[in-house]
Amino acid sequence: MSSQARGLNNFISDLRNSKSREEESNRVEVELAKIRKKFNPGDSKLAADGSNPSLSSYQRKKYVWKLVYIHVLGYEVDFGHAEVLALVRSAKYSEKVVGYAALSLLLRGSDPVMANVIGTLKADLTAGPGDAARGKKAKGAVKNDAVQCLALCSLANIAGLE
């Protein structure tokens, strides 16, 4: 992962090397602004789900992992849900892993975005062994049992004790 997510590793190193909480907070705010700018293209059109279609798979995963890390540090992350949903809806397993991990941590069952997630969760949970990639064998697609495990774990984390 270190060679693939150099920007993420650099960001984490910067935060760990911060001399004070204020310096860390400033670095987090700068990074949140950069990510927000990447997720909301100024003149480009957004996809139907609200995600930025011009982001590559690598960029989307990197920025979502940064949001997850920022959230785990205790900072408020109130955007990026559309990009998380785009990852969850992907046919690639590597994107689904990132999407479901972020979904589990960043969203709760009471969030308004959850209405959009339910259909994807149902599809991933009920898909048969032959439709792991929604009917087509895509590069990076895996057997459906792994995707079902991701969906079940996320569902349990989102719903909590409800």
PDB file of C-alpha atoms in Angstrom:
ATOM      1  CA  MET A   1       0.000   0.000   0.000  1.00  0.00           C
ATOM      2  CA  SER A   2       2.882   2.374   0.693  1.00  0.00           C
ATOM      3  CA  SER A   3       3.887   2.649  -2.947  1.00  0.00           C
ATOM      4  CA  GLN A   4       0.299   3.038  -4.085  1.00  0.00           C
ATOM      5  CA  ALA A   5      -0.883   5.673  -1.608  1.00  0.00           C
ATOM      6  CA  ARG A   6       2.125   7.943  -1.314  1.00  0.00           C
ATOM      7  CA  GLY A   7      -0.084  11.001  -0.727  1.00  0.00           C
ATOM      8  CA  LEU A   8      -1.898   9.250   2.111  1.00  0.00           C
ATOM      9  CA  ASN A   9       1.369   8.161   3.732  1.00  0.00           C
ATOM     10  CA  ASN A  10       2.794  11.677   3.435  1.00  0.00           C
ATOM     11  CA  PHE A  11      -0.347  13.130   5.015  1.00  0.00           C
ATOM     12  CA  ILE A  12      -0.188  10.697   7.939  1.00  0.00           C
ATOM     13  CA  SER A  13       3.531  11.432   8.405  1.00  0.00           C
ATOM     14  CA  ASP A  14       2.838  15.167   8.420  1.00  0.00           C
ATOM     15  CA  LEU A  15       0.206  14.731  11.113  1.00  0.00           C
ATOM     16  CA  ARG A  16       2.415  12.494  13.244  1.00  0.00           C
ATOM     17  CA  ASN A  17       5.276  14.983  12.990  1.00  0.00           C
ATOM     18  CA  SER A  18       3.103  17.888  14.129  1.00  0.00           C
ATOM     19  CA  LYS A  19       4.614  19.679  17.120  1.00  0.00           C
ATOM     20  CA  SER A  20       1.266  20.741  18.581  1.00  0.00           C
ATOM     21  CA  ARG A  21      -2.430  20.011  18.382  1.00  0.00           C
ATOM     22  CA  GLU A  22      -2.911  23.376  16.674  1.00  0.00           C
ATOM     23  CA  GLU A  23      -0.409  22.505  13.949  1.00  0.00           C
ATOM     24  CA  GLU A  24      -2.162  19.169  13.409  1.00  0.00           C
ATOM     25  CA  SER A  25      -5.548  20.881  13.265  1.00  0.00           C
ATOM     26  CA  ASN A  26      -4.301  23.390  10.696  1.00  0.00           C
ATOM     27  CA  ARG A  27      -2.884  20.577   8.534  1.00  0.00           C
ATOM     28  CA  VAL A  28      -6.197  18.695   8.747  1.00  0.00           C
ATOM     29  CA  GLU A  29      -8.160  21.804   7.754  1.00  0.00           C
ATOM     30  CA  VAL A  30      -5.886  22.389   4.751  1.00  0.00           C
ATOM     31  CA  GLU A  31      -6.297  18.764   3.670  1.00  0.00           C
ATOM     32  CA  LEU A  32     -10.092  18.859   4.111  1.00  0.00           C
ATOM     33  CA  ALA A  33     -10.216  21.959   1.906  1.00  0.00           C
ATOM     34  CA  LYS A  34      -8.137  20.204  -0.778  1.00  0.00           C
ATOM     35  CA  ILE A  35     -10.341  17.124  -0.685  1.00  0.00           C
ATOM     36  CA  ARG A  36     -13.530  19.194  -0.780  1.00  0.00           C
ATOM     37  CA  LYS A  37     -12.177  21.003  -3.851  1.00  0.00           C
ATOM     38  CA  LYS A  38     -11.371  17.692  -5.567  1.00  0.00           C
ATOM     39  CA  PHE A  39     -14.816  16.259  -4.812  1.00  0.00           C
ATOM     40  CA  ASN A  40     -16.662  19.368  -6.056  1.00  0.00           C
ATOM     41  CA  PRO A  41     -15.372  20.272  -9.503  1.00  0.00           C
ATOM     42  CA  GLY A  42     -16.047  23.909 -10.285  1.00  0.00           C
ATOM     43  CA  ASP A  43     -17.149  23.823 -13.904  1.00  0.00           C
ATOM     44  CA  SER A  44     -17.425  20.069 -14.482  1.00  0.00           C
ATOM     45  CA  LYS A  45     -20.655  18.172 -14.084  1.00  0.00           C
ATOM     46  CA  LEU A  46     -21.206  15.763 -11.244  1.00  0.00           C
ATOM     47  CA  ALA A  47     -22.448  12.233 -11.863  1.00  0.00           C
ATOM     48  CA  ALA A  48     -26.069  11.340 -11.113  1.00  0.00           C
ATOM     49  CA  ASP A  49     -25.071  10.100  -7.646  1.00  0.00           C
ATOM     50  CA  GLY A  50     -23.252  13.364  -6.842  1.00  0.00           C
ATOM     51  CA  SER A  51     -19.733  12.001  -7.222  1.00  0.00           C
ATOM     52  CA  ASN A  52     -17.014  13.546  -9.357  1.00  0.00           C
ATOM     53  CA  PRO A  53     -16.639  11.368 -12.488  1.00  0.00           C
ATOM     54  CA  SER A  54     -13.282  12.916 -13.351  1.00  0.00           C
ATOM     55  CA  LEU A  55     -11.582  11.332 -10.320  1.00  0.00           C
ATOM     56  CA  SER A  56      -9.616   8.167 -11.016  1.00  0.00           C
ATOM     57  CA  SER A  57     -10.100   5.077  -8.896  1.00  0.00           C
ATOM     58  CA  TYR A  58      -6.766   5.754  -7.200  1.00  0.00           C
ATOM     59  CA  GLN A  59      -7.667   9.370  -6.387  1.00  0.00           C
ATOM     60  CA  ARG A  60     -11.115   8.512  -5.063  1.00  0.00           C
ATOM     61  CA  LYS A  61      -9.738   5.770  -2.794  1.00  0.00           C
ATOM     62  CA  LYS A  62      -6.879   7.985  -1.566  1.00  0.00           C
ATOM     63  CA  TYR A  63      -9.147  10.891  -0.668  1.00  0.00           C
ATOM     64  CA  VAL A  64     -11.715   8.667   1.027  1.00  0.00           C
ATOM     65  CA  TRP A  65      -8.958   6.966   3.073  1.00  0.00           C
ATOM     66  CA  LYS A  66      -7.792  10.439   4.129  1.00  0.00           C
ATOM     67  CA  LEU A  67     -11.331  11.283   5.238  1.00  0.00           C
ATOM     68  CA  VAL A  68     -11.504   8.054   7.231  1.00  0.00           C
ATOM     69  CA  TYR A  69      -8.165   8.797   8.910  1.00  0.00           C
ATOM     70  CA  ILE A  70      -9.264  12.337   9.749  1.00  0.00           C
ATOM     71  CA  HIS A  71     -12.494  10.961  11.214  1.00  0.00           C
ATOM     72  CA  VAL A  72     -10.613   8.400  13.307  1.00  0.00           C
ATOM     73  CA  LEU A  73      -8.470  11.227  14.707  1.00  0.00           C
ATOM     74  CA  GLY A  74     -11.675  12.809  16.007  1.00  0.00           C
ATOM     75  CA  TYR A  75     -12.274  15.552  13.463  1.00  0.00           C
ATOM     76  CA  GLU A  76     -15.685  16.189  11.933  1.00  0.00           C
ATOM     77  CA  VAL A  77     -16.076  14.877   8.387  1.00  0.00           C
ATOM     78  CA  ASP A  78     -19.390  16.011   6.928  1.00  0.00           C
ATOM     79  CA  PHE A  79     -18.822  15.580   3.192  1.00  0.00           C
ATOM     80  CA  GLY A  80     -17.600  12.961   0.727  1.00  0.00           C
ATOM     81  CA  HIS A  81     -20.602  10.670   1.077  1.00  0.00           C
ATOM     82  CA  ALA A  82     -21.214  10.605  -2.683  1.00  0.00           C
ATOM     83  CA  GLU A  83     -17.652   9.430  -3.292  1.00  0.00           C
ATOM     84  CA  VAL A  84     -18.062   6.714  -0.657  1.00  0.00           C
ATOM     85  CA  LEU A  85     -21.243   5.574  -2.394  1.00  0.00           C
ATOM     86  CA  ALA A  86     -19.458   5.535  -5.750  1.00  0.00           C
ATOM     87  CA  LEU A  87     -16.829   3.216  -4.262  1.00  0.00           C
ATOM     88  CA  VAL A  88     -19.456   0.940  -2.701  1.00  0.00           C
ATOM     89  CA  ARG A  89     -21.305   0.687  -6.021  1.00  0.00           C
ATOM     90  CA  SER A  90     -18.155  -0.194  -7.938  1.00  0.00           C
ATOM     91  CA  ALA A  91     -17.690  -3.648  -9.451  1.00  0.00           C
ATOM     92  CA  LYS A  92     -14.043  -3.685  -8.347  1.00  0.00           C
ATOM     93  CA  TYR A  93     -13.353  -5.382  -5.044  1.00  0.00           C
ATOM     94  CA  SER A  94     -10.543  -2.981  -4.090  1.00  0.00           C
ATOM     95  CA  GLU A  95     -12.958  -0.064  -4.403  1.00  0.00           C
ATOM     96  CA  LYS A  96     -15.730  -1.862  -2.517  1.00  0.00           C
ATOM     97  CA  VAL A  97     -13.375  -2.529   0.413  1.00  0.00           C
ATOM     98  CA  VAL A  98     -12.542   1.160   0.753  1.00  0.00           C
ATOM     99  CA  GLY A  99     -16.175   2.160   0.229  1.00  0.00           C
ATOM    100  CA  TYR A 100     -17.596  -0.220   2.808  1.00  0.00           C
ATOM    101  CA  ALA A 101     -14.894   0.637   5.383  1.00  0.00           C
ATOM    102  CA  ALA A 102     -15.649   4.340   4.960  1.00  0.00           C
ATOM    103  CA  LEU A 103     -19.374   3.677   4.993  1.00  0.00           C
ATOM    104  CA  SER A 104     -19.051   1.848   8.304  1.00  0.00           C
ATOM    105  CA  LEU A 105     -17.147   4.680   9.936  1.00  0.00           C
ATOM    106  CA  LEU A 106     -18.514   7.855   8.368  1.00  0.00           C
ATOM    107  CA  LEU A 107     -22.248   7.130   8.139  1.00  0.00           C
ATOM    108  CA  ARG A 108     -24.956   6.171  10.612  1.00  0.00           C
ATOM    109  CA  GLY A 109     -28.375   4.671  10.017  1.00  0.00           C
ATOM    110  CA  SER A 110     -30.057   8.029  10.618  1.00  0.00           C
ATOM    111  CA  ASP A 111     -28.106   9.863   7.890  1.00  0.00           C
ATOM    112  CA  PRO A 112     -30.243  11.054   4.945  1.00  0.00           C
ATOM    113  CA  VAL A 113     -27.744   9.492   2.518  1.00  0.00           C
ATOM    114  CA  MET A 114     -28.635   6.030   3.806  1.00  0.00           C
ATOM    115  CA  ALA A 115     -31.658   5.856   1.517  1.00  0.00           C
ATOM    116  CA  ASN A 116     -29.222   5.703  -1.397  1.00  0.00           C
ATOM    117  CA  VAL A 117     -27.117   3.013   0.278  1.00  0.00           C
ATOM    118  CA  ILE A 118     -29.917   0.556   0.975  1.00  0.00           C
ATOM    119  CA  GLY A 119     -30.348  -0.516  -2.647  1.00  0.00           C
ATOM    120  CA  THR A 120     -26.647  -1.211  -3.034  1.00  0.00           C
ATOM    121  CA  LEU A 121     -26.538  -3.157   0.230  1.00  0.00           C
ATOM    122  CA  LYS A 122     -29.495  -5.267  -0.877  1.00  0.00           C
ATOM    123  CA  ALA A 123     -27.921  -5.924  -4.267  1.00  0.00           C
ATOM    124  CA  ASP A 124     -24.612  -6.984  -2.742  1.00  0.00           C
ATOM    125  CA  LEU A 125     -26.291  -9.168  -0.122  1.00  0.00           C
ATOM    126  CA  THR A 126     -28.685 -10.942  -2.485  1.00  0.00           C
ATOM    127  CA  ALA A 127     -26.526 -11.334  -5.586  1.00  0.00           C
ATOM    128  CA  GLY A 128     -25.846 -14.930  -6.524  1.00  0.00           C
ATOM    129  CA  PRO A 129     -22.383 -16.378  -7.083  1.00  0.00           C
ATOM    130  CA  GLY A 130     -22.578 -15.660 -10.806  1.00  0.00           C
ATOM    131  CA  ASP A 131     -23.447 -11.962 -10.508  1.00  0.00           C
ATOM    132  CA  ALA A 132     -20.613 -10.743  -8.302  1.00  0.00           C
ATOM    133  CA  ALA A 133     -19.840  -7.950 -10.747  1.00  0.00           C
ATOM    134  CA  ARG A 134     -23.459  -7.195 -11.675  1.00  0.00           C
ATOM    135  CA  GLY A 135     -23.585  -9.630 -14.580  1.00  0.00           C
ATOM    136  CA  LYS A 136     -20.172  -9.031 -16.100  1.00  0.00           C
ATOM    137  CA  LYS A 137     -16.765 -10.242 -15.074  1.00  0.00           C
ATOM    138  CA  ALA A 138     -14.787  -7.057 -14.481  1.00  0.00           C
ATOM    139  CA  LYS A 139     -11.112  -6.813 -13.717  1.00  0.00           C
ATOM    140  CA  GLY A 140     -10.725  -6.951  -9.949  1.00  0.00           C
ATOM    141  CA  ALA A 141     -14.139  -8.553  -9.390  1.00  0.00           C
ATOM    142  CA  VAL A 142     -14.238 -11.369  -6.846  1.00  0.00           C
ATOM    143  CA  LYS A 143     -16.580 -14.047  -5.635  1.00  0.00           C
ATOM    144  CA  ASN A 144     -19.725 -12.711  -4.112  1.00  0.00           C
ATOM    145  CA  ASP A 145     -19.138 -14.133  -0.629  1.00  0.00           C
ATOM    146  CA  ALA A 146     -16.398 -11.567   0.039  1.00  0.00           C
ATOM    147  CA  VAL A 147     -18.679  -8.744  -1.090  1.00  0.00           C
ATOM    148  CA  GLN A 148     -21.492 -10.125   1.062  1.00  0.00           C
ATOM    149  CA  CYS A 149     -19.153 -10.114   4.076  1.00  0.00           C
ATOM    150  CA  LEU A 150     -18.265  -6.483   3.435  1.00  0.00           C
ATOM    151  CA  ALA A 151     -21.930  -5.547   3.152  1.00  0.00           C
ATOM    152  CA  LEU A 152     -22.902  -7.447   6.317  1.00  0.00           C
ATOM    153  CA  CYS A 153     -20.108  -5.895   8.381  1.00  0.00           C
ATOM    154  CA  SER A 154     -21.025  -2.416   7.190  1.00  0.00           C
ATOM    155  CA  LEU A 155     -24.698  -3.019   7.842  1.00  0.00           C
ATOM    156  CA  ALA A 156     -23.938  -4.145  11.397  1.00  0.00           C
ATOM    157  CA  ASN A 157     -21.750  -1.093  12.039  1.00  0.00           C
ATOM    158  CA  ILE A 158     -24.232   1.337  10.556  1.00  0.00           C
ATOM    159  CA  ALA A 159     -27.290  -0.028  12.333  1.00  0.00           C
ATOM    160  CA  GLY A 160     -25.612  -0.578  15.706  1.00  0.00           C
ATOM    161  CA  LEU A 161     -28.074  -1.807  18.303  1.00  0.00           C
ATOM    162  CA  GLU A 162     -31.132  -0.422  16.481  1.00  0.00           C
TER     163      GLU A 162
END
